[in-house]
PDB file of C-alpha atoms in Angstrom:
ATOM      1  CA  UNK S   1       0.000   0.000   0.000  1.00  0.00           C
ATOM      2  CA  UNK S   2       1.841   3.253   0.811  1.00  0.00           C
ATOM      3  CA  UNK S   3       4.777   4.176   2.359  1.00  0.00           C
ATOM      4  CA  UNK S   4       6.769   4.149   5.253  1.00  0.00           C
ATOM      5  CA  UNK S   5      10.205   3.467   4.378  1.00  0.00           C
ATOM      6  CA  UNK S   6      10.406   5.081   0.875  1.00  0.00           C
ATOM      7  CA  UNK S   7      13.544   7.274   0.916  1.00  0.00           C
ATOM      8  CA  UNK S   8      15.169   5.380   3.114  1.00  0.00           C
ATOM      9  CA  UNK S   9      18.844   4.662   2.705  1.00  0.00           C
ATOM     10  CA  UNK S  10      20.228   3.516   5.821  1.00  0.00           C
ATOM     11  CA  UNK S  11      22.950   0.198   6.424  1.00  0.00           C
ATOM     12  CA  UNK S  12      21.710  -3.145   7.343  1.00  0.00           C
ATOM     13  CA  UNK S  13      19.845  -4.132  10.391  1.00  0.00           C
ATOM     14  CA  UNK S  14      20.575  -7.259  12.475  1.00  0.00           C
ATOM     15  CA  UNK S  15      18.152  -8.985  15.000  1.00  0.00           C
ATOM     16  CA  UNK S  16      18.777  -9.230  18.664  1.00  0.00           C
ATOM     17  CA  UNK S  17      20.041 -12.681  18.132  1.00  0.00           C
ATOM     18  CA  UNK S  18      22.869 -11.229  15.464  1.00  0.00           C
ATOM     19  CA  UNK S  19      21.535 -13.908  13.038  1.00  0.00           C
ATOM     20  CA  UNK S  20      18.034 -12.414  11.693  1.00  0.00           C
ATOM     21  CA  UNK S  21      19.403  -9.677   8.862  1.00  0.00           C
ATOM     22  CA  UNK S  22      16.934  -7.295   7.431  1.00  0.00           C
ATOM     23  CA  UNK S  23      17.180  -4.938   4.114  1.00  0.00           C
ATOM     24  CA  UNK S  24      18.791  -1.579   4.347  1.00  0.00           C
ATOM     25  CA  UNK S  25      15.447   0.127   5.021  1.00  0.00           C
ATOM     26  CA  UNK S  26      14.827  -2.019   8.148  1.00  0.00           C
ATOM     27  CA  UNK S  27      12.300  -4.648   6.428  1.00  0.00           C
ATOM     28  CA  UNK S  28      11.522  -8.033   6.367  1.00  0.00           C
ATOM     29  CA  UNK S  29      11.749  -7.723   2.281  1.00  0.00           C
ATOM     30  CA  UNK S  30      10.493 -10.993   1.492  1.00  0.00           C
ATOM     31  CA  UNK S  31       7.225 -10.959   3.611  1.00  0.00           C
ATOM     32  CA  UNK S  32       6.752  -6.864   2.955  1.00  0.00           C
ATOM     33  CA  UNK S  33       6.632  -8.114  -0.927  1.00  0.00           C
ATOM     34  CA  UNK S  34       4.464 -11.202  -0.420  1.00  0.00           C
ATOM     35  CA  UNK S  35       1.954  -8.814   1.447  1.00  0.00           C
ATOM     36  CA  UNK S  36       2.061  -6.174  -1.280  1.00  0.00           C
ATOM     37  CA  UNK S  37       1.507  -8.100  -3.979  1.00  0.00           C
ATOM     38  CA  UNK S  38      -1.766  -9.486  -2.120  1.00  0.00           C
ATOM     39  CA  UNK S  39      -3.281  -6.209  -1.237  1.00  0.00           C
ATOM     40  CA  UNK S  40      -2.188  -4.945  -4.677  1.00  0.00           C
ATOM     41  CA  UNK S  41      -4.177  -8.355  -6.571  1.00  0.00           C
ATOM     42  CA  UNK S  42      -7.055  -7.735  -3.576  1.00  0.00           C
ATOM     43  CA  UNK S  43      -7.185  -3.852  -4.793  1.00  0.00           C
ATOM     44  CA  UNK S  44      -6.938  -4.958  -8.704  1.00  0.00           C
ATOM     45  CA  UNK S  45      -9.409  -7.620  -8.440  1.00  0.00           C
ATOM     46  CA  UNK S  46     -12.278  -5.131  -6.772  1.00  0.00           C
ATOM     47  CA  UNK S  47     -12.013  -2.455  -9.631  1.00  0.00           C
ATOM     48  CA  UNK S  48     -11.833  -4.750 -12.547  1.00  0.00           C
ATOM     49  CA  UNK S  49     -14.536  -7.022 -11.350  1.00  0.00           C
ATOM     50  CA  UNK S  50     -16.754  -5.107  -8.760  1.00  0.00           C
ATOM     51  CA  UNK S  51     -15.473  -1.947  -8.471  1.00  0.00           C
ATOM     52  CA  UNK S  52     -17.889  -0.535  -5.702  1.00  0.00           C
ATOM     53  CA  UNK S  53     -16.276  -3.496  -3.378  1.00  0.00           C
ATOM     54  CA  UNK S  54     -13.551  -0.903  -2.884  1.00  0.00           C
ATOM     55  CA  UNK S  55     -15.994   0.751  -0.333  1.00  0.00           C
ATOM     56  CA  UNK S  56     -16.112  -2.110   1.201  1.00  0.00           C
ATOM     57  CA  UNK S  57     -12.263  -2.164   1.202  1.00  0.00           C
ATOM     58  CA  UNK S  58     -12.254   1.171   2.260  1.00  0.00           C
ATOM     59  CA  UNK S  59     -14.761   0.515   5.595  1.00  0.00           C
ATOM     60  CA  UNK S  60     -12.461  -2.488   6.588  1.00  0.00           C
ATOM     61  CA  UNK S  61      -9.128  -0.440   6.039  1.00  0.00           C
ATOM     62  CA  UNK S  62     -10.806   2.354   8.462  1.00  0.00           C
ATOM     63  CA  UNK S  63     -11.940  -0.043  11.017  1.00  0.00           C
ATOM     64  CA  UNK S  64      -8.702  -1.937  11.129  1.00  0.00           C
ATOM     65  CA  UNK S  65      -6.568   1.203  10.968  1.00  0.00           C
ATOM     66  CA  UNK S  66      -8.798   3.351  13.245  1.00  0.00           C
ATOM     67  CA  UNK S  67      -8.453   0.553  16.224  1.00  0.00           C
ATOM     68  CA  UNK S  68      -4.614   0.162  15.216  1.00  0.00           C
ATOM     69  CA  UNK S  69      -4.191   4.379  16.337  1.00  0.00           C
ATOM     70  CA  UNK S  70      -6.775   4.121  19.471  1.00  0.00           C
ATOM     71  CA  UNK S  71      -4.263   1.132  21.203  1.00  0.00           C
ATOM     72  CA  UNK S  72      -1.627   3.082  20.919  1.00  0.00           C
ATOM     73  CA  UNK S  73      -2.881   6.337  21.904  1.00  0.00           C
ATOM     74  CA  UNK S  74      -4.446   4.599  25.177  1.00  0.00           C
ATOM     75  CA  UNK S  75      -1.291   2.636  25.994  1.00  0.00           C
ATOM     76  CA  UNK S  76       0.451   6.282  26.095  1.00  0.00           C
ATOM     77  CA  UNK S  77      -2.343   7.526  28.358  1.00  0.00           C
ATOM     78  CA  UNK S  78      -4.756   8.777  26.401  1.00  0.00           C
ATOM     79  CA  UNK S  79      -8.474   8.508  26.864  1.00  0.00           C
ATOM     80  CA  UNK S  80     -10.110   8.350  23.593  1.00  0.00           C
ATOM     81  CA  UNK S  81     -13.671   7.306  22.615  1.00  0.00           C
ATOM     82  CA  UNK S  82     -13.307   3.733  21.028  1.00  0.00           C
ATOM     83  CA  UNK S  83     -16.911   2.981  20.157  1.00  0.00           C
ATOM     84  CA  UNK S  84     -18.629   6.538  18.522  1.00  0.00           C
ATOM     85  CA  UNK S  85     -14.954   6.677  16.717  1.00  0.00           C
ATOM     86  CA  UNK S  86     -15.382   3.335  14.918  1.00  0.00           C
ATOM     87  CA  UNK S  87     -18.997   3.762  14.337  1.00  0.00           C
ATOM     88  CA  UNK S  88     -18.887   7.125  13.385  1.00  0.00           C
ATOM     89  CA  UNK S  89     -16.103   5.581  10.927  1.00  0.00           C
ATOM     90  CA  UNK S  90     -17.950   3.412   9.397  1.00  0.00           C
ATOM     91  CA  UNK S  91     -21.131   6.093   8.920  1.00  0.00           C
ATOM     92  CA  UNK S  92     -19.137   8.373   7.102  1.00  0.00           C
ATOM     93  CA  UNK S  93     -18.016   6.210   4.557  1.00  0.00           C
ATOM     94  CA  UNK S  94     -21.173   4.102   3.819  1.00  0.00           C
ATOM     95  CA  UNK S  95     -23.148   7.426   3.534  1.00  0.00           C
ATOM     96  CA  UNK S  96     -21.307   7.968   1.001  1.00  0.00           C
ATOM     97  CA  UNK S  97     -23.076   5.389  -1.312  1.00  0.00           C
ATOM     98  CA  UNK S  98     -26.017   7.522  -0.829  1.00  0.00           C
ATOM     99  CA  UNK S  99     -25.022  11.065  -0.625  1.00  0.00           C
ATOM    100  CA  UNK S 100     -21.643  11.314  -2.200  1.00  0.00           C
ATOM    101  CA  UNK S 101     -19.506  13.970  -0.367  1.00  0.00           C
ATOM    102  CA  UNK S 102     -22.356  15.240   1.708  1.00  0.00           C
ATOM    103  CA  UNK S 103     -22.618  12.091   3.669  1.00  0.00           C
ATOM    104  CA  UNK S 104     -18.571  11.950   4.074  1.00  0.00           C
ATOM    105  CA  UNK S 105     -19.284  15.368   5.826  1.00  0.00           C
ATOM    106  CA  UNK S 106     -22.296  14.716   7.628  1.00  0.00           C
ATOM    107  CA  UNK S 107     -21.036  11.771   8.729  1.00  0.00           C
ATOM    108  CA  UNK S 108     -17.559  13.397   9.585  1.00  0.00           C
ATOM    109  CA  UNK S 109     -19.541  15.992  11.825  1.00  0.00           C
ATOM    110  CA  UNK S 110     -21.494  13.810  13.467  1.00  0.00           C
ATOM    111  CA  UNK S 111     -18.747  11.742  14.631  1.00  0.00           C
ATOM    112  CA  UNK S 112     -16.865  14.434  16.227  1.00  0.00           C
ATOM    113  CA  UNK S 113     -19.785  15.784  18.023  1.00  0.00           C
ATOM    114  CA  UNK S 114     -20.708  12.458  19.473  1.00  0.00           C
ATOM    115  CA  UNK S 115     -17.422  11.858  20.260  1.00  0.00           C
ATOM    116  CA  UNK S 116     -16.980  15.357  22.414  1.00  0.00           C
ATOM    117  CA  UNK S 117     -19.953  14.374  24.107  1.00  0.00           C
ATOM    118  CA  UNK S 118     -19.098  11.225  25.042  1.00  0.00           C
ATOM    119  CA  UNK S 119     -15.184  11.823  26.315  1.00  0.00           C
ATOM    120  CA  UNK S 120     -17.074  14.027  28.972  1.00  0.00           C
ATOM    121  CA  UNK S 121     -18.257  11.313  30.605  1.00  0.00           C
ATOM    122  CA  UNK S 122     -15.301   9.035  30.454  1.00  0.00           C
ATOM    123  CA  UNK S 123     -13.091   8.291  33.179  1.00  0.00           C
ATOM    124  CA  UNK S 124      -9.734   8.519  33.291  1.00  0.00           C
ATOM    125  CA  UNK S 125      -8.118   5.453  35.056  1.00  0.00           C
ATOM    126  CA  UNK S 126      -4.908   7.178  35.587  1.00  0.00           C
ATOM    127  CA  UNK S 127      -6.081   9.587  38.626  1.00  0.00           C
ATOM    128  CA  UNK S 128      -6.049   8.799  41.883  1.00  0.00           C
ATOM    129  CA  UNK S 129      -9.663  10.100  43.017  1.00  0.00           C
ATOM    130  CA  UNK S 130     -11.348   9.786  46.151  1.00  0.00           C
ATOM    131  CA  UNK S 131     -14.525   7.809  45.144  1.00  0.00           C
ATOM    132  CA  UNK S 132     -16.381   9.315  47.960  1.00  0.00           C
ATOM    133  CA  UNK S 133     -16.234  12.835  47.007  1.00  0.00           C
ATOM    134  CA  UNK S 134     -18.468  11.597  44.045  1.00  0.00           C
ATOM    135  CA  UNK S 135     -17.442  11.394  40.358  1.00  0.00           C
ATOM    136  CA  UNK S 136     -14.258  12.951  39.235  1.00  0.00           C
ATOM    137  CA  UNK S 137     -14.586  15.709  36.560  1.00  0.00           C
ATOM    138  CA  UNK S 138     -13.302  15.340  32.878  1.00  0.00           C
ATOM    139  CA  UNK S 139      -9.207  15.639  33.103  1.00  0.00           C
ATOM    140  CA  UNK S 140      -6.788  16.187  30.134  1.00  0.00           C
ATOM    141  CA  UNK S 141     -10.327  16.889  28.096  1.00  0.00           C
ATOM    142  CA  UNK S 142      -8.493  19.560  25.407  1.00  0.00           C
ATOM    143  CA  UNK S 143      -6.174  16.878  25.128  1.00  0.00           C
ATOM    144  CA  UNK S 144      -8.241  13.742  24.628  1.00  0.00           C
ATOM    145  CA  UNK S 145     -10.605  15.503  22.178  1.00  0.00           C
ATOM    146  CA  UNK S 146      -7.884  16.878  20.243  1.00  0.00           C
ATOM    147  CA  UNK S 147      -6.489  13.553  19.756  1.00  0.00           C
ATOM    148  CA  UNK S 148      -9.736  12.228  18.875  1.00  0.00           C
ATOM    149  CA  UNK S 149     -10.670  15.246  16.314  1.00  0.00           C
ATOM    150  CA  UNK S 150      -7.293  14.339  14.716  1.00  0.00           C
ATOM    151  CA  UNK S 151      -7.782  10.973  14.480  1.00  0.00           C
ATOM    152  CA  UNK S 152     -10.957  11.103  13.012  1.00  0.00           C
ATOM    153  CA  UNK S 153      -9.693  13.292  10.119  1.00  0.00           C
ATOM    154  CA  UNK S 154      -6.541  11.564   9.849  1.00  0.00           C
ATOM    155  CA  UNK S 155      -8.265   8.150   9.255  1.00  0.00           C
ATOM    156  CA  UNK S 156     -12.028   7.910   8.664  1.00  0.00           C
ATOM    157  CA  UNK S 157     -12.011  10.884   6.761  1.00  0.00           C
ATOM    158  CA  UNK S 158      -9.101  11.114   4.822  1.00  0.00           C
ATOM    159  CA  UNK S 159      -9.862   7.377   3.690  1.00  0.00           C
ATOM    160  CA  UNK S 160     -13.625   8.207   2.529  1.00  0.00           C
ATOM    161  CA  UNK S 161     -11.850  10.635  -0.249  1.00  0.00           C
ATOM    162  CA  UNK S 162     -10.222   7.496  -1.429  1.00  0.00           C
ATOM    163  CA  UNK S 163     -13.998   5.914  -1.811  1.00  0.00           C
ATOM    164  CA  UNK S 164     -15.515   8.938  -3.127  1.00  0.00           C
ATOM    165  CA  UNK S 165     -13.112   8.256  -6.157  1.00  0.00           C
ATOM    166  CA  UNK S 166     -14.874   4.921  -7.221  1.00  0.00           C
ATOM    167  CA  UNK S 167     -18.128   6.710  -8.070  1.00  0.00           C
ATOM    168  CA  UNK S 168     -17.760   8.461 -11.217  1.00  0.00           C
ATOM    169  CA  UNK S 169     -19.869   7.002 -13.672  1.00  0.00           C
ATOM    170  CA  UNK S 170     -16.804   6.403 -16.392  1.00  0.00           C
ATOM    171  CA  UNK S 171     -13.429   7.073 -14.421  1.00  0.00           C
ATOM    172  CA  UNK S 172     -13.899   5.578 -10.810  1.00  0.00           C
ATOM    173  CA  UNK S 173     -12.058   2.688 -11.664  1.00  0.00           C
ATOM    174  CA  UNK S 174      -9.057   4.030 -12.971  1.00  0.00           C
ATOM    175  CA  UNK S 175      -9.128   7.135 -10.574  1.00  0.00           C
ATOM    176  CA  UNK S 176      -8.393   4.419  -8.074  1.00  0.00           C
ATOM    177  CA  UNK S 177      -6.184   2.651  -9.986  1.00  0.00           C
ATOM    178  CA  UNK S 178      -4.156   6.077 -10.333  1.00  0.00           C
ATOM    179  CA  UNK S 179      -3.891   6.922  -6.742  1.00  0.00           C
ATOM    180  CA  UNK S 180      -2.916   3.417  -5.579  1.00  0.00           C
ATOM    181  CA  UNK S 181      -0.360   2.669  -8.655  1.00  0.00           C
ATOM    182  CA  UNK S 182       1.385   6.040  -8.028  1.00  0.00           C
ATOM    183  CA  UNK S 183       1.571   5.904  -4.129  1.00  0.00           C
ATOM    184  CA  UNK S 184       3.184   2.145  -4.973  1.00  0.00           C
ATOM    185  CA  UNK S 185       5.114   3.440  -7.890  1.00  0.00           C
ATOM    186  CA  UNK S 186       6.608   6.550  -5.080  1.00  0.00           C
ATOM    187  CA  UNK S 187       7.313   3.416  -2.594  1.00  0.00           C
ATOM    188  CA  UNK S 188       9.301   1.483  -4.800  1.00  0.00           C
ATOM    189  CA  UNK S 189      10.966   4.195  -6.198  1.00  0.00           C
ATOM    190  CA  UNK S 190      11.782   6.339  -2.989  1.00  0.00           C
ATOM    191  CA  UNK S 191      13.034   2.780  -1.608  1.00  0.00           C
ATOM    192  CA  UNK S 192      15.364   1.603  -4.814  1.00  0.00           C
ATOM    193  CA  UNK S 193      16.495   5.080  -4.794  1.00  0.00           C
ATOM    194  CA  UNK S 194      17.254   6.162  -0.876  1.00  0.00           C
ATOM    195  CA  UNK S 195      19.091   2.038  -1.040  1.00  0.00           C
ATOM    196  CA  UNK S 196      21.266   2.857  -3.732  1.00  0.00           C
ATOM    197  CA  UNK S 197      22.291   6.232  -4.101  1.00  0.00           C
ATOM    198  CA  UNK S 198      20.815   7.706  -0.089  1.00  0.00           C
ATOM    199  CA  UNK S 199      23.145   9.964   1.657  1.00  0.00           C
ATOM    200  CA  UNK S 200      21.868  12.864   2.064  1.00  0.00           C
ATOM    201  CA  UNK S 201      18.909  12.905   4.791  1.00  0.00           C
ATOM    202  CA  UNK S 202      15.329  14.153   4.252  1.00  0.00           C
ATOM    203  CA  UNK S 203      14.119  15.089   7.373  1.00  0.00           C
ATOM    204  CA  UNK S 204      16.447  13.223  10.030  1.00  0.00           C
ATOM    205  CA  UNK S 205      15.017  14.629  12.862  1.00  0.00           C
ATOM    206  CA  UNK S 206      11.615  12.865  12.100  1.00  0.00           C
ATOM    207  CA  UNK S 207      12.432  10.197   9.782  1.00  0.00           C
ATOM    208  CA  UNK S 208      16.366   9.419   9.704  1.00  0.00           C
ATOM    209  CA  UNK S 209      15.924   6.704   7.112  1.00  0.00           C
ATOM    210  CA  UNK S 210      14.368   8.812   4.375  1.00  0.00           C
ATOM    211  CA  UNK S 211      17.330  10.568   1.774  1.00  0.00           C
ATOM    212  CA  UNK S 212      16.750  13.202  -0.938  1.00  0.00           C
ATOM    213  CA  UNK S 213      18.063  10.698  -3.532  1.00  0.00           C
ATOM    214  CA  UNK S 214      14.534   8.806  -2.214  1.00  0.00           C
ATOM    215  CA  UNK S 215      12.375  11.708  -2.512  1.00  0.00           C
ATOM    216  CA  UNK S 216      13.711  12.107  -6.196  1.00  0.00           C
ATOM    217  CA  UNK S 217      13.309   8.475  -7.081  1.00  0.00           C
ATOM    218  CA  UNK S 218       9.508   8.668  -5.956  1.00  0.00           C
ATOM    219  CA  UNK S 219       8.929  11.720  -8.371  1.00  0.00           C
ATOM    220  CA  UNK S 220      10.648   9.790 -10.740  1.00  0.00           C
ATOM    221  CA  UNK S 221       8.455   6.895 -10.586  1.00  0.00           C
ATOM    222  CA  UNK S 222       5.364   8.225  -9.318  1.00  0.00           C
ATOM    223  CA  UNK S 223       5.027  10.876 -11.829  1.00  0.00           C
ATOM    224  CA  UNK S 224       5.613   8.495 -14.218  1.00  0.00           C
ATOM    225  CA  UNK S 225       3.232   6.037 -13.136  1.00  0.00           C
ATOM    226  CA  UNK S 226       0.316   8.811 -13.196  1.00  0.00           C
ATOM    227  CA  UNK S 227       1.564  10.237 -16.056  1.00  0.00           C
ATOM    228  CA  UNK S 228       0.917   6.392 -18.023  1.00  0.00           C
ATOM    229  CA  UNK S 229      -1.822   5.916 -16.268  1.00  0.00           C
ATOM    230  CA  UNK S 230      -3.447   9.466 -16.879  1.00  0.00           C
ATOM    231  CA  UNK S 231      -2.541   8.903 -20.513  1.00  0.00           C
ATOM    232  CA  UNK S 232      -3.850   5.622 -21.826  1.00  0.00           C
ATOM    233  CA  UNK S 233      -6.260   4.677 -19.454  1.00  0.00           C
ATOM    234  CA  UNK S 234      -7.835   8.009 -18.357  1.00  0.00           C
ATOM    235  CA  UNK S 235      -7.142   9.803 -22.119  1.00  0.00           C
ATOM    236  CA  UNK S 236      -5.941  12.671 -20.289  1.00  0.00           C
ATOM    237  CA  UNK S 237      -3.569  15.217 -21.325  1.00  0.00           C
ATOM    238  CA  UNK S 238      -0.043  14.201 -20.197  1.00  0.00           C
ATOM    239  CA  UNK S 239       0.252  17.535 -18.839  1.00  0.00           C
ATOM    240  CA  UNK S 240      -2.194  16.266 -16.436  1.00  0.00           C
ATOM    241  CA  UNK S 241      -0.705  13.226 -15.410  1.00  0.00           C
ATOM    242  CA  UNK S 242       2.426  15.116 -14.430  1.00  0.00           C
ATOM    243  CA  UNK S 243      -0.121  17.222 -11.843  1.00  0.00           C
ATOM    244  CA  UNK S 244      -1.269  14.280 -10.485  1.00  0.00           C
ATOM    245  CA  UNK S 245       1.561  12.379 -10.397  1.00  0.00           C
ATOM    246  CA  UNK S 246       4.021  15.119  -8.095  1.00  0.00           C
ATOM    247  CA  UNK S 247       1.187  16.402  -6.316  1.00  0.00           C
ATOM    248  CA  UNK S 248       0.473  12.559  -4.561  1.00  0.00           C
ATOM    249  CA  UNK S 249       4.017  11.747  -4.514  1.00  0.00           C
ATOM    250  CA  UNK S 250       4.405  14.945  -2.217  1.00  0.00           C
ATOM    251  CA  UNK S 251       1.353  14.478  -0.067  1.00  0.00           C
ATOM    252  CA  UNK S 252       2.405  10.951   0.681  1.00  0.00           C
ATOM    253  CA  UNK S 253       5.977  11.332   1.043  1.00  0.00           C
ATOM    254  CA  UNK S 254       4.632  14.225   3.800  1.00  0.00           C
ATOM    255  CA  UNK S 255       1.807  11.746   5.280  1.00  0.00           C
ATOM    256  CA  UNK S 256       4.873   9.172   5.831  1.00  0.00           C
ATOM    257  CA  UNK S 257       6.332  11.928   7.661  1.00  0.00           C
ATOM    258  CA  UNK S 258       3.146  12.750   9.746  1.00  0.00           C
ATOM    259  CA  UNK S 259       2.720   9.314  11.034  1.00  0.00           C
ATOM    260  CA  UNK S 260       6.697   9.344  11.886  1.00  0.00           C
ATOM    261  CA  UNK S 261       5.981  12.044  13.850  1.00  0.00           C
ATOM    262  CA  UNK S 262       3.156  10.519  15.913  1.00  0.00           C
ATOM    263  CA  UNK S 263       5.018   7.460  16.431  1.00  0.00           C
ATOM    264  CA  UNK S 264       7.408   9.173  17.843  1.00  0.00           C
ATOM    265  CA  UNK S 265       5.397  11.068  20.265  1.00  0.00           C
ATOM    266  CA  UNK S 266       4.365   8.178  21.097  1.00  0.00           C
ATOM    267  CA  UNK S 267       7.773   6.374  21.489  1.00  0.00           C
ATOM    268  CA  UNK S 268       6.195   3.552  19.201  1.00  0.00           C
ATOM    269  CA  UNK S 269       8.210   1.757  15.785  1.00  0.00           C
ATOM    270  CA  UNK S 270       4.968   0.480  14.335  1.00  0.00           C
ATOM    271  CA  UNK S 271       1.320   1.271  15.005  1.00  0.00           C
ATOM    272  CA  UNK S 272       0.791  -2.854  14.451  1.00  0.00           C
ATOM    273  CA  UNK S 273       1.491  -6.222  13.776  1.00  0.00           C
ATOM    274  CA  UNK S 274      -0.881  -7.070  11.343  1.00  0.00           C
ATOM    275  CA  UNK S 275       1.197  -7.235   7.955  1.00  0.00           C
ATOM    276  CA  UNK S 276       4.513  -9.291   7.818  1.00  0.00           C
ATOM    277  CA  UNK S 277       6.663  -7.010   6.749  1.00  0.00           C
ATOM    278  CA  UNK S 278       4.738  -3.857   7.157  1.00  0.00           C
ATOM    279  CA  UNK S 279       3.906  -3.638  10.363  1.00  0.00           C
ATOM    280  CA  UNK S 280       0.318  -2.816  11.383  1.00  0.00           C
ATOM    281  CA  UNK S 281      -2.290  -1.558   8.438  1.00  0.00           C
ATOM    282  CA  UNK S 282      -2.082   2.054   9.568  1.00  0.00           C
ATOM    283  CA  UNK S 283       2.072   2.050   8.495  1.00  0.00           C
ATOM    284  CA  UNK S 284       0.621   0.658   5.305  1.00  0.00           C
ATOM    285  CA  UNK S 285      -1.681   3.769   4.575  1.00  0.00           C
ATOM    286  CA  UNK S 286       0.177   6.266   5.758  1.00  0.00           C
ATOM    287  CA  UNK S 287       0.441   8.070   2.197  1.00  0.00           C
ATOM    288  CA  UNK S 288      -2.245   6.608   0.816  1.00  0.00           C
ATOM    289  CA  UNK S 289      -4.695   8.702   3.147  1.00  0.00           C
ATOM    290  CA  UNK S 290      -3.494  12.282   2.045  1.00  0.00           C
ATOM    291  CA  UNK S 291      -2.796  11.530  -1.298  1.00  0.00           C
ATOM    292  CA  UNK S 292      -6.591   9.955  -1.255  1.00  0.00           C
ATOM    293  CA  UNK S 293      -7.644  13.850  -0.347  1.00  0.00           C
ATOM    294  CA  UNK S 294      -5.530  15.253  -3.133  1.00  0.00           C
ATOM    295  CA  UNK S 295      -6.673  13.270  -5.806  1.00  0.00           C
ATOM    296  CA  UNK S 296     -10.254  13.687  -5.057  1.00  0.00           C
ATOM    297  CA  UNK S 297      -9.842  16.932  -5.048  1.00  0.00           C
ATOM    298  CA  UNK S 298      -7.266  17.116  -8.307  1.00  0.00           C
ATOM    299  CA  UNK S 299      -9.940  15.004 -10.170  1.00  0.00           C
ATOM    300  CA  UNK S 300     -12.694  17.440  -9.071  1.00  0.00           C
ATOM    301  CA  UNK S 301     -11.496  20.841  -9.805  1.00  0.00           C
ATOM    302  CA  UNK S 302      -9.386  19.349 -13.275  1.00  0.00           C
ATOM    303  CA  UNK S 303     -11.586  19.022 -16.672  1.00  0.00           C
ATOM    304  CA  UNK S 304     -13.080  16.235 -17.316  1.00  0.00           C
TER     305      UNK S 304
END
């Protein structure tokens, strides 16, 4: 899926044990390539076949990726509103189906006021309070809700633009097909790039691992990904293509860099174990989600 390691141009990792050797960029590279070639036939498969399953993608990848961020928040202390956040996440992408990007919002709003609501009358494990001077008052609210405002854009949201694509009557498919080839296309290239020729860090202070040899291999590849795909299966302008293809490679190279940040707030490597390889689903979509909001937008406000 996206990327977390693109850029990345570091020397080989060894396991505790001294046996265990990993790639340059700190992966398992067999098992990160068996898993991306499965999502990548899973993602295929829905848009040539049934191309509105990639809602249905989209509502799994939210649930799984929402719960993914909530464990980790709460194992750093924070108090966050589990079950109007993954509810809320699934109502604002199925009302979609119905309502296009008026649901996403309605259902976006919604959400957040629920969950503000709610986080007033959660408690917060962590204080020591005298049960009988009756029930504590919110603590750390601002925080908590801020959190929890975040999250809900970062995820739910950010990941409806991606099914808002599908729906065009002639060019969901390959709308989809362009995001998720060119966020691929930046991986591979920001990775084969920051391996080989990475010396010169991006951002070390959030992400040592990612070069500016990387960044220029994503361009590379990712514009030319969108700019093929724009081209011959879009019948776009290649002028177009070239848009597309810079403006995703930036927002996901930068929404790699977000999540680096948060995990290290949070003192974390991965938000999860779920992908061999990967680490958990959320490190998977960590470009994806941004670039899902630019190319909505991109394919909205360019001619059809």
């Amino acid at each position: 899926m996206a990327t977390s390691d693109a850029g990345a141009g570091t020397q080989s990792d060894e396991s505790a044990g001294g046996a265990k050797k990993t790639s340059r960029a700190g992966r398992d590279l067999p098992a990160a390539i068996a898993v991306g070639l499965f999502t990548g036939g899973l993602v295929v498969g829905s848009l040539l076949f049934a191309p509105r399953c990639w809602v249905v993608l989209c509502a799994g990848a939210i649930l799984v990726a929402s719960h993914e961020v909530v464990r980790r928040l709460r194992e750093a202390g924070y108090v966050i509103p589990v079950i109007p956040l993954l509810i809320g996440g699934q109502a604002t992408v199925w009302l979609t189906w119905p309502f296009g990007a008026r649901g996403a919002l309605a259902g976006f709003g919604a959400t957040v006021v629920v969950c503000l609501i709610w986080r007033l009358f959660m408690r917060d494990d962590s204080r020591n309070h005298d049960p009988a001077a009756g029930p504590p008052p919110p603590s750390n609210y601002l925080r908590d809700a801020s959190a929890t405002i975040f999250l809900t854009a970062w995820v739910p949201l950010f990941a409806t633009f991606a099914a808002l694509l599908v729906y065009h009557p002639k060019e969901g498919a390959w709308r989809v097909f362009c995001l998720m080839m060119t966020v691929v296309a930046s991986d591979v290239g920001g990775y084969a790039f920051g391996v080989l020729f990475g010396k010169h860090p991006l951002v070390p202070s959030i992400s040592p691992k990612k070069s500016w040899e990387g960044l220029g291999g994503s361009l590379v590849c990712g514009i030319t990904a969108a700019l093929l795909i724009a081209r011959y299966l879009g019948h776009r302008p290649p002028w177009e293509g070239v848009v597309l293809g810079f403006v995703l490679v930036l927002t996901c190279v930068f929404g790699d860099l977000v999540e680096s940040q948060v995990k290290r707030d949070l003192g974390i490597k991965d938000m999860g174990r779920l992908l061999p390889g990967h680490g958990g689903l959320m490190d998977r979509l960590d470009g994806v989600l941004p670039s899902a909001v630019a190319a909505w937008s991109l394919f909205t406000v360019l001619p059809a």
